[in-house]
Amino acid sequence: MIAGVLRQFADYVEAGGWVMPPLVLCTLLLWFAIGYRFAALKRGSKRGVRNLLRRHEEKGRQPNNDGVLVRALARGTSIRDSRPNNLRALLDDAFSDEQQEIQRFNTLIMTIVLSAPLLGLLGTVVGMIETFDSLGDMSLFSQSGGIAGGISQALITTQMGLAVAIPGLIVNGMLHRKQKDIELELAQLKDMLCSDYRNNPTPCRINRP
């Protein structure tokens, strides 16, 4: 059964012409990047930032509990407890790694989403050129497929390009909204850590440009 499915897929790729291998590669890269972002955008807790901070103060970091906010909270409280004079700048620097992590592969996904329909359109143009060449030569059948092969290639590449782009656009839109929510929570966490520190005898000095 698996061999039959693979054979059908190979025939499908072959029918689409030379544009299909790049589209298949784009598909693999796209879903690898989406899977990576799913894992990277794990918060680590369902609690809000304020409740998460309070629980951390009471019980400390919980074992086997990983995620962006949990890691940032552990790092941020550790820096705060060292009582530096430039807490805000140190928090910005400490959280930058987490911010880069949650943004990783976003550009790659958007590039693939935008380029896949263009590759499909290129395959469509190639297929139509073959169709018109066959009409000009009055060859309904040829080694490359003639009219039927040209039309088939045009439709297959268009279909494949849209099949790659549309799900990728929808899923990445959801991931992008989640990324923005986490970025807001990281900013809120920094403000709360600085606010708590500011209420102590040693104030939190905020660097301003």
Short mmCIF file of N, CA, C and O in Angstrom, two decimals, residues 67 83 117 125-126 130 136 154 198 203-204:
data_model
loop_
_atom_site.label_atom_id
_atom_site.label_comp_id
_atom_site.label_asym_id
_atom_site.label_seq_id
_atom_site.Cartn_x
_atom_site.Cartn_y
_atom_site.Cartn_z
N GLY A 67 9.44 26.16 28.72
CA GLY A 67 8.69 27.03 27.84
C GLY A 67 9.30 28.41 27.86
O GLY A 67 10.15 28.74 28.71
N ARG A 83 20.50 41.92 42.31
CA ARG A 83 20.41 43.34 42.65
C ARG A 83 21.38 44.20 41.85
O ARG A 83 22.20 44.93 42.42
N PRO A 117 3.23 29.96 -4.87
CA PRO A 117 2.30 30.23 -5.99
C PRO A 117 3.02 30.73 -7.24
O PRO A 117 2.57 30.45 -8.36
N VAL A 125 2.91 28.42 -16.90
CA VAL A 125 3.40 29.04 -18.15
C VAL A 125 4.15 28.02 -18.99
O VAL A 125 3.96 27.95 -20.22
N VAL A 126 4.98 27.21 -18.36
CA VAL A 126 5.73 26.18 -19.09
C VAL A 126 4.77 25.20 -19.75
O VAL A 126 4.94 24.81 -20.91
N GLU A 130 4.11 24.49 -23.84
CA GLU A 130 4.12 23.17 -24.47
C GLU A 130 2.82 22.91 -25.22
O GLU A 130 2.82 22.33 -26.32
N GLY A 136 0.83 24.37 -32.55
CA GLY A 136 1.51 24.89 -33.72
C GLY A 136 2.04 23.79 -34.61
O GLY A 136 2.02 23.90 -35.84
N ALA A 154 0.30 22.27 -16.53
CA ALA A 154 -0.12 23.61 -16.11
C ALA A 154 -1.04 23.53 -14.89
O ALA A 154 -0.89 24.30 -13.93
N ARG A 198 11.98 48.15 41.85
CA ARG A 198 11.96 49.59 42.11
C ARG A 198 11.40 49.89 43.49
O ARG A 198 11.74 50.91 44.11
N PRO A 203 16.88 51.26 43.77
CA PRO A 203 15.94 51.45 42.66
C PRO A 203 16.41 50.75 41.40
O PRO A 203 17.58 50.42 41.24
N CYS A 204 15.43 50.52 40.51
CA CYS A 204 15.74 49.96 39.18
C CYS A 204 16.06 51.10 38.25
O CYS A 204 15.23 51.97 38.01
#
